[in-house]
């Protein structure tokens, strides 16, 4: 594979290929994963049972902030259980790196020693023959703590720093500045100012985290089955931390029960499990997180404050935005994304799809004694879009314009493309007005306006209409992924396509799937790329021993990047099939085409040869190989789009509010996105609907709350409310499909849906009641209080 | 403790520790890992199974409480080479993404259609609200259940009849179920 590994050149931005009538792309083919998943035969890490397997339970800090004064494991050890503590792994730390000048690097221990920094931080691990006994063992470990003052809010000064390296708890600070903000405010007819706070919540996939680690001392090989979104990133750092050659570490992500960013982090529990396995040769160690652990210790997100000021001309033109954004990053800077993940995204994309010349935005990531914050679907944008849309609505009100007009006035237009945003990012979409207009039509905007008017002055619940427009940066290539200045660039993925001796195809892709149906999508791309049936393509993903390379699932990148690599590899294999067939048929390869696994000569009705016959020659009948053609039918290709690709989106909704209870009912919810070319329309819509549902959860229900001492008071699903089928409304999803400039014409679609609901619902409630929504979530009690 | 019950029509006899949940007994001792655990505190519904035809949260029930009952898990839905109409409808209508909530969803939906063969969308949404899905936003799930209801009403009920029969049957050596009603259903 070395020869192909150097072939990292970006694919030419070819014209998007068109689906052949017989092809599978563009059709909602049956998902490859579904048969096993609907029959109860999925292979999740939590399902693994291996011979000699032992089970791990973690002892977690009951304090938000405390010094560890002593740890006594003797009773647990006397009971026959193996116990590990921070002292065992003091030499190993996770350290998320970034070369941004203001970034303060801090360490995250594998198991806490010296002190604990958030409630739920792992302090010790107990190994026993089943999970019940492991949990019993936790009670036998005695840890003494000396409580320290905890800081849970990122915008009050700390009483005791979380990390000694940052006395003010600020781990990162950056100012985005362009144009002349002060002068522009001087010219503004209207200046609006808001202090907005968004609610801490989390991805909360239905399968919690899980891992099985096994050290085989004779091969010196570590295998780690992990419900991760990023197996190659995990392998890379586990190998480094355990001082093993990377080839001796195998990370496998089998079926994973949802991720949403939470599982794109390498956690201390992961490292602990691998280190413990190393210390217990030939014993598979299994850890399955329970929900209480997950709520306490898996990454949180969206705990932000925006002090935002925006100036507008009298015709509604946005002249300047000034913002000060504080993000609560929790106790640790998560590996590998750093404490910069949310603040940098907030500052980079706050202005969204609006033209803006004058921008000053200071962002900071502040450590607190709360669970670490990490990437959660939409990273920061659900909050930043809420901030931006709030000031647009406020300005519209002051200027006597409609929310629609003020947006139309400022949205980036197709003729502005490529549009350099004030943060320097380049928007390649421009289809925002089209999305908004289509969304308003689908909503029945005029009818709702009329109904809203009719209800005014009656006893009927008032109606409100809310809007959000957003630009979602997806599929980030090496240039676009440079922002956080991590020591690597996540722009590329690899794919190997192999035609087997029987002519069927196996794809080894570096992508991972936590429900997005990547086995299906990769199969579609390769089937059409070669010209074989979708059913004849089998896809292997998630195993670092099988596929060459992939960064994994984050920033809506895999359809674009992993898909691009699959497309290129399929094209290379097709080329070889054609060259081989041309030699066998003694015709020019240019005169051949492949469809449904059959190779035909242009102008001749019957197929001349099947791929199976060509494959047989390639592997089994080398004596028939045309001159200069090597045996085998396989290709490995990388793809890197270099830049990113923006996906346009608009969401609008009409709601009604019960004035007596403060309850909000969503009457109609519409989303229109430019997902580029939809390779599998059902999966694309499923991503959008699922993302909006999470956004609605965050806007109205989900809230992780700490008390002042750092105790999480929403530690079960009884207190942390996830929306069910009774809360999530029907939705209308429509598309404006403008193919992107990449080989498949696709734009990422995984995250965009989460960006709208905060802004849409807050805007709609404000519109209905004439109140200001500055704090999320929007609950009946907050509305009721506002109304009093 | 020695516990005997039927799972998906097959009689099983297992030595169960009194504190082990039915979910763990099914998953660890019967090898039926289709029953998933999403919260272990009775909220998410991922662990839903049928116990004597009634939905129960297998994380809230002890294995010993299943003694003498008949249990249906997701593994018991499909026929030998055909999916249950609900399973087929979940596939066709994209009622699953990661599939983690799916076993519980299917079992709850089975029970819903058993009790109301022609539910409205609102009824489906209300009745299925004991099962959390983080991926789909529920629309595909509601579509799938509505579609399966149509199929099952139109007569193609071979598989579902078989499943219902399994849910009712009791191991032959036991005369009366000796448990109190399953909690958490
Ligand atoms: S596992 Fe969540 S209800 Fe049983
Ligand atoms: S499909 Fe993933 S939780 Fe429902």
mmCIF file with all atom_site columns, N, CA and C in Angstrom, chain A residues 236-276:
data_model
loop_
_atom_site.group_PDB
_atom_site.id
_atom_site.type_symbol
_atom_site.label_atom_id
_atom_site.label_alt_id
_atom_site.label_comp_id
_atom_site.label_asym_id
_atom_site.label_entity_id
_atom_site.label_seq_id
_atom_site.pdbx_PDB_ins_code
_atom_site.Cartn_x
_atom_site.Cartn_y
_atom_site.Cartn_z
_atom_site.occupancy
_atom_site.B_iso_or_equiv
_atom_site.pdbx_formal_charge
_atom_site.auth_seq_id
_atom_site.auth_comp_id
_atom_site.auth_asym_id
_atom_site.auth_atom_id
_atom_site.pdbx_PDB_model_num
ATOM 1   N N  . UNK A 1 236 ? -3.765  6.039  16.928 1.00 0.00 ? 236 UNK A N  1
ATOM 2   C CA . UNK A 1 236 ? -2.566  6.867  16.898 1.00 0.00 ? 236 UNK A CA 1
ATOM 3   C C  . UNK A 1 236 ? -2.132  7.250  18.311 1.00 0.00 ? 236 UNK A C  1
ATOM 4   N N  . UNK A 1 237 ? -3.061  7.705  19.134 1.00 0.00 ? 237 UNK A N  1
ATOM 5   C CA . UNK A 1 237 ? -2.685  8.181  20.470 1.00 0.00 ? 237 UNK A CA 1
ATOM 6   C C  . UNK A 1 237 ? -2.497  7.035  21.456 1.00 0.00 ? 237 UNK A C  1
ATOM 7   N N  . UNK A 1 238 ? -3.291  5.974  21.334 1.00 0.00 ? 238 UNK A N  1
ATOM 8   C CA . UNK A 1 238 ? -3.096  4.816  22.221 1.00 0.00 ? 238 UNK A CA 1
ATOM 9   C C  . UNK A 1 238 ? -1.700  4.226  21.987 1.00 0.00 ? 238 UNK A C  1
ATOM 10  N N  . UNK A 1 239 ? -1.304  4.119  20.727 1.00 0.00 ? 239 UNK A N  1
ATOM 11  C CA . UNK A 1 239 ? 0.028   3.577  20.435 1.00 0.00 ? 239 UNK A CA 1
ATOM 12  C C  . UNK A 1 239 ? 1.090   4.460  21.071 1.00 0.00 ? 239 UNK A C  1
ATOM 13  N N  . UNK A 1 240 ? 0.909   5.767  20.953 1.00 0.00 ? 240 UNK A N  1
ATOM 14  C CA . UNK A 1 240 ? 1.903   6.680  21.530 1.00 0.00 ? 240 UNK A CA 1
ATOM 15  C C  . UNK A 1 240 ? 1.938   6.558  23.063 1.00 0.00 ? 240 UNK A C  1
ATOM 16  N N  . UNK A 1 241 ? 0.766   6.536  23.677 1.00 0.00 ? 241 UNK A N  1
ATOM 17  C CA . UNK A 1 241 ? 0.727   6.506  25.142 1.00 0.00 ? 241 UNK A CA 1
ATOM 18  C C  . UNK A 1 241 ? 1.218   5.173  25.699 1.00 0.00 ? 241 UNK A C  1
ATOM 19  N N  . UNK A 1 242 ? 1.001   4.096  24.951 1.00 0.00 ? 242 UNK A N  1
ATOM 20  C CA . UNK A 1 242 ? 1.454   2.792  25.440 1.00 0.00 ? 242 UNK A CA 1
ATOM 21  C C  . UNK A 1 242 ? 2.828   2.425  24.887 1.00 0.00 ? 242 UNK A C  1
ATOM 22  N N  . UNK A 1 243 ? 3.396   3.359  24.150 1.00 0.00 ? 243 UNK A N  1
ATOM 23  C CA . UNK A 1 243 ? 4.711   3.155  23.570 1.00 0.00 ? 243 UNK A CA 1
ATOM 24  C C  . UNK A 1 243 ? 4.762   1.867  22.743 1.00 0.00 ? 243 UNK A C  1
ATOM 25  N N  . UNK A 1 244 ? 3.798   1.722  21.853 1.00 0.00 ? 244 UNK A N  1
ATOM 26  C CA . UNK A 1 244 ? 3.734   0.555  20.976 1.00 0.00 ? 244 UNK A CA 1
ATOM 27  C C  . UNK A 1 244 ? 3.837   1.014  19.531 1.00 0.00 ? 244 UNK A C  1
ATOM 28  N N  . UNK A 1 245 ? 4.395   0.170  18.668 1.00 0.00 ? 245 UNK A N  1
ATOM 29  C CA . UNK A 1 245 ? 4.327   0.511  17.240 1.00 0.00 ? 245 UNK A CA 1
ATOM 30  C C  . UNK A 1 245 ? 2.857   0.595  16.825 1.00 0.00 ? 245 UNK A C  1
ATOM 31  N N  . UNK A 1 246 ? 2.545   1.547  15.984 1.00 0.00 ? 246 UNK A N  1
ATOM 32  C CA . UNK A 1 246 ? 1.131   1.736  15.644 1.00 0.00 ? 246 UNK A CA 1
ATOM 33  C C  . UNK A 1 246 ? 0.530   0.481  14.997 1.00 0.00 ? 246 UNK A C  1
ATOM 34  N N  . UNK A 1 247 ? 1.369   -0.266 14.302 1.00 0.00 ? 247 UNK A N  1
ATOM 35  C CA . UNK A 1 247 ? 0.895   -1.503 13.682 1.00 0.00 ? 247 UNK A CA 1
ATOM 36  C C  . UNK A 1 247 ? 0.526   -2.574 14.699 1.00 0.00 ? 247 UNK A C  1
ATOM 37  N N  . UNK A 1 248 ? 0.957   -2.398 15.923 1.00 0.00 ? 248 UNK A N  1
ATOM 38  C CA . UNK A 1 248 ? 0.616   -3.379 16.957 1.00 0.00 ? 248 UNK A CA 1
ATOM 39  C C  . UNK A 1 248 ? -0.640  -2.994 17.735 1.00 0.00 ? 248 UNK A C  1
ATOM 40  N N  . UNK A 1 249 ? -1.289  -1.959 17.286 1.00 0.00 ? 249 UNK A N  1
ATOM 41  C CA . UNK A 1 249 ? -2.534  -1.561 17.932 1.00 0.00 ? 249 UNK A CA 1
ATOM 42  C C  . UNK A 1 249 ? -3.644  -1.658 16.893 1.00 0.00 ? 249 UNK A C  1
ATOM 43  N N  . UNK A 1 250 ? -4.678  -2.370 17.238 1.00 0.00 ? 250 UNK A N  1
ATOM 44  C CA . UNK A 1 250 ? -5.835  -2.472 16.344 1.00 0.00 ? 250 UNK A CA 1
ATOM 45  C C  . UNK A 1 250 ? -7.042  -1.903 17.073 1.00 0.00 ? 250 UNK A C  1
ATOM 46  N N  . UNK A 1 251 ? -7.687  -0.946 16.450 1.00 0.00 ? 251 UNK A N  1
ATOM 47  C CA . UNK A 1 251 ? -8.900  -0.376 17.037 1.00 0.00 ? 251 UNK A CA 1
ATOM 48  C C  . UNK A 1 251 ? -10.071 -0.741 16.129 1.00 0.00 ? 251 UNK A C  1
ATOM 49  N N  . UNK A 1 252 ? -11.104 -1.269 16.727 1.00 0.00 ? 252 UNK A N  1
ATOM 50  C CA . UNK A 1 252 ? -12.270 -1.676 15.948 1.00 0.00 ? 252 UNK A CA 1
ATOM 51  C C  . UNK A 1 252 ? -13.515 -0.993 16.493 1.00 0.00 ? 252 UNK A C  1
ATOM 52  N N  . UNK A 1 253 ? -14.184 -0.277 15.635 1.00 0.00 ? 253 UNK A N  1
ATOM 53  C CA . UNK A 1 253 ? -15.489 0.297  16.000 1.00 0.00 ? 253 UNK A CA 1
ATOM 54  C C  . UNK A 1 253 ? -16.547 -0.489 15.235 1.00 0.00 ? 253 UNK A C  1
ATOM 55  N N  . UNK A 1 254 ? -17.208 -1.434 15.889 1.00 0.00 ? 254 UNK A N  1
ATOM 56  C CA . UNK A 1 254 ? -18.225 -2.220 15.166 1.00 0.00 ? 254 UNK A CA 1
ATOM 57  C C  . UNK A 1 254 ? -19.518 -1.414 15.068 1.00 0.00 ? 254 UNK A C  1
ATOM 58  N N  . UNK A 1 255 ? -20.670 -1.989 15.256 1.00 0.00 ? 255 UNK A N  1
ATOM 59  C CA . UNK A 1 255 ? -21.888 -1.174 15.268 1.00 0.00 ? 255 UNK A CA 1
ATOM 60  C C  . UNK A 1 255 ? -21.821 -0.251 16.481 1.00 0.00 ? 255 UNK A C  1
ATOM 61  N N  . UNK A 1 256 ? -22.147 0.988  16.259 1.00 0.00 ? 256 UNK A N  1
ATOM 62  C CA . UNK A 1 256 ? -22.082 1.967  17.349 1.00 0.00 ? 256 UNK A CA 1
ATOM 63  C C  . UNK A 1 256 ? -23.456 2.632  17.450 1.00 0.00 ? 256 UNK A C  1
ATOM 64  N N  . UNK A 1 257 ? -23.975 2.675  18.666 1.00 0.00 ? 257 UNK A N  1
ATOM 65  C CA . UNK A 1 257 ? -25.339 3.162  18.872 1.00 0.00 ? 257 UNK A CA 1
ATOM 66  C C  . UNK A 1 257 ? -25.454 4.657  19.016 1.00 0.00 ? 257 UNK A C  1
ATOM 67  N N  . UNK A 1 258 ? -25.049 5.368  17.977 1.00 0.00 ? 258 UNK A N  1
ATOM 68  C CA . UNK A 1 258 ? -25.118 6.830  17.992 1.00 0.00 ? 258 UNK A CA 1
ATOM 69  C C  . UNK A 1 258 ? -23.828 7.426  18.515 1.00 0.00 ? 258 UNK A C  1
ATOM 70  N N  . UNK A 1 259 ? -23.501 8.601  18.015 1.00 0.00 ? 259 UNK A N  1
ATOM 71  C CA . UNK A 1 259 ? -22.258 9.248  18.443 1.00 0.00 ? 259 UNK A CA 1
ATOM 72  C C  . UNK A 1 259 ? -22.450 10.732 18.657 1.00 0.00 ? 259 UNK A C  1
ATOM 73  N N  . UNK A 1 260 ? -22.760 11.447 17.576 1.00 0.00 ? 260 UNK A N  1
ATOM 74  C CA . UNK A 1 260 ? -23.088 12.882 17.621 1.00 0.00 ? 260 UNK A CA 1
ATOM 75  C C  . UNK A 1 260 ? -21.944 13.734 18.147 1.00 0.00 ? 260 UNK A C  1
ATOM 76  N N  . UNK A 1 261 ? -20.735 13.254 18.045 1.00 0.00 ? 261 UNK A N  1
ATOM 77  C CA . UNK A 1 261 ? -19.578 14.026 18.506 1.00 0.00 ? 261 UNK A CA 1
ATOM 78  C C  . UNK A 1 261 ? -19.060 13.554 19.846 1.00 0.00 ? 261 UNK A C  1
ATOM 79  N N  . UNK A 1 262 ? -19.969 13.092 20.694 1.00 0.00 ? 262 UNK A N  1
ATOM 80  C CA . UNK A 1 262 ? -19.575 12.634 22.028 1.00 0.00 ? 262 UNK A CA 1
ATOM 81  C C  . UNK A 1 262 ? -18.501 11.543 21.935 1.00 0.00 ? 262 UNK A C  1
ATOM 82  N N  . UNK A 1 263 ? -18.608 10.704 20.902 1.00 0.00 ? 263 UNK A N  1
ATOM 83  C CA . UNK A 1 263 ? -17.670 9.590  20.773 1.00 0.00 ? 263 UNK A CA 1
ATOM 84  C C  . UNK A 1 263 ? -16.523 9.904  19.808 1.00 0.00 ? 263 UNK A C  1
ATOM 85  N N  . UNK A 1 264 ? -16.303 11.195 19.544 1.00 0.00 ? 264 UNK A N  1
ATOM 86  C CA . UNK A 1 264 ? -15.152 11.555 18.721 1.00 0.00 ? 264 UNK A CA 1
ATOM 87  C C  . UNK A 1 264 ? -13.993 12.003 19.595 1.00 0.00 ? 264 UNK A C  1
ATOM 88  N N  . UNK A 1 265 ? -14.145 11.786 20.884 1.00 0.00 ? 265 UNK A N  1
ATOM 89  C CA . UNK A 1 265 ? -13.119 12.190 21.845 1.00 0.00 ? 265 UNK A CA 1
ATOM 90  C C  . UNK A 1 265 ? -12.420 10.940 22.351 1.00 0.00 ? 265 UNK A C  1
ATOM 91  N N  . UNK A 1 266 ? -11.112 11.033 22.577 1.00 0.00 ? 266 UNK A N  1
ATOM 92  C CA . UNK A 1 266 ? -10.414 9.948  23.267 1.00 0.00 ? 266 UNK A CA 1
ATOM 93  C C  . UNK A 1 266 ? -10.481 10.260 24.755 1.00 0.00 ? 266 UNK A C  1
ATOM 94  N N  . UNK A 1 267 ? -11.116 9.371  25.493 1.00 0.00 ? 267 UNK A N  1
ATOM 95  C CA . UNK A 1 267 ? -11.405 9.618  26.906 1.00 0.00 ? 267 UNK A CA 1
ATOM 96  C C  . UNK A 1 267 ? -10.377 8.940  27.805 1.00 0.00 ? 267 UNK A C  1
ATOM 97  N N  . UNK A 1 268 ? -10.237 9.448  29.025 1.00 0.00 ? 268 UNK A N  1
ATOM 98  C CA . UNK A 1 268 ? -9.338  8.785  29.972 1.00 0.00 ? 268 UNK A CA 1
ATOM 99  C C  . UNK A 1 268 ? -9.745  7.342  30.245 1.00 0.00 ? 268 UNK A C  1
ATOM 100 N N  . UNK A 1 269 ? -11.055 7.062  30.237 1.00 0.00 ? 269 UNK A N  1
ATOM 101 C CA . UNK A 1 269 ? -11.477 5.675  30.468 1.00 0.00 ? 269 UNK A CA 1
ATOM 102 C C  . UNK A 1 269 ? -10.954 4.755  29.364 1.00 0.00 ? 269 UNK A C  1
ATOM 103 N N  . UNK A 1 270 ? -10.898 5.275  28.122 1.00 0.00 ? 270 UNK A N  1
ATOM 104 C CA . UNK A 1 270 ? -10.376 4.463  27.012 1.00 0.00 ? 270 UNK A CA 1
ATOM 105 C C  . UNK A 1 270 ? -8.916  4.105  27.265 1.00 0.00 ? 270 UNK A C  1
ATOM 106 N N  . UNK A 1 271 ? -8.165  5.128  27.648 1.00 0.00 ? 271 UNK A N  1
ATOM 107 C CA . UNK A 1 271 ? -6.731  4.910  27.877 1.00 0.00 ? 271 UNK A CA 1
ATOM 108 C C  . UNK A 1 271 ? -6.543  3.976  29.077 1.00 0.00 ? 271 UNK A C  1
ATOM 109 N N  . UNK A 1 272 ? -7.332  4.200  30.116 1.00 0.00 ? 272 UNK A N  1
ATOM 110 C CA . UNK A 1 272 ? -7.222  3.350  31.304 1.00 0.00 ? 272 UNK A CA 1
ATOM 111 C C  . UNK A 1 272 ? -7.478  1.890  30.946 1.00 0.00 ? 272 UNK A C  1
ATOM 112 N N  . UNK A 1 273 ? -8.504  1.672  30.151 1.00 0.00 ? 273 UNK A N  1
ATOM 113 C CA . UNK A 1 273 ? -8.859  0.301  29.776 1.00 0.00 ? 273 UNK A CA 1
ATOM 114 C C  . UNK A 1 273 ? -7.688  -0.372 29.042 1.00 0.00 ? 273 UNK A C  1
ATOM 115 N N  . UNK A 1 274 ? -7.051  0.359  28.141 1.00 0.00 ? 274 UNK A N  1
ATOM 116 C CA . UNK A 1 274 ? -5.923  -0.213 27.385 1.00 0.00 ? 274 UNK A CA 1
ATOM 117 C C  . UNK A 1 274 ? -4.726  -0.446 28.302 1.00 0.00 ? 274 UNK A C  1
ATOM 118 N N  . UNK A 1 275 ? -4.468  0.495  29.195 1.00 0.00 ? 275 UNK A N  1
ATOM 119 C CA . UNK A 1 275 ? -3.348  0.321  30.122 1.00 0.00 ? 275 UNK A CA 1
ATOM 120 C C  . UNK A 1 275 ? -3.606  -0.862 31.065 1.00 0.00 ? 275 UNK A C  1
ATOM 121 N N  . UNK A 1 276 ? -4.831  -1.009 31.504 1.00 0.00 ? 276 UNK A N  1
ATOM 122 C CA . UNK A 1 276 ? -5.161  -2.123 32.407 1.00 0.00 ? 276 UNK A CA 1
ATOM 123 C C  . UNK A 1 276 ? -5.038  -3.448 31.673 1.00 0.00 ? 276 UNK A C  1
#
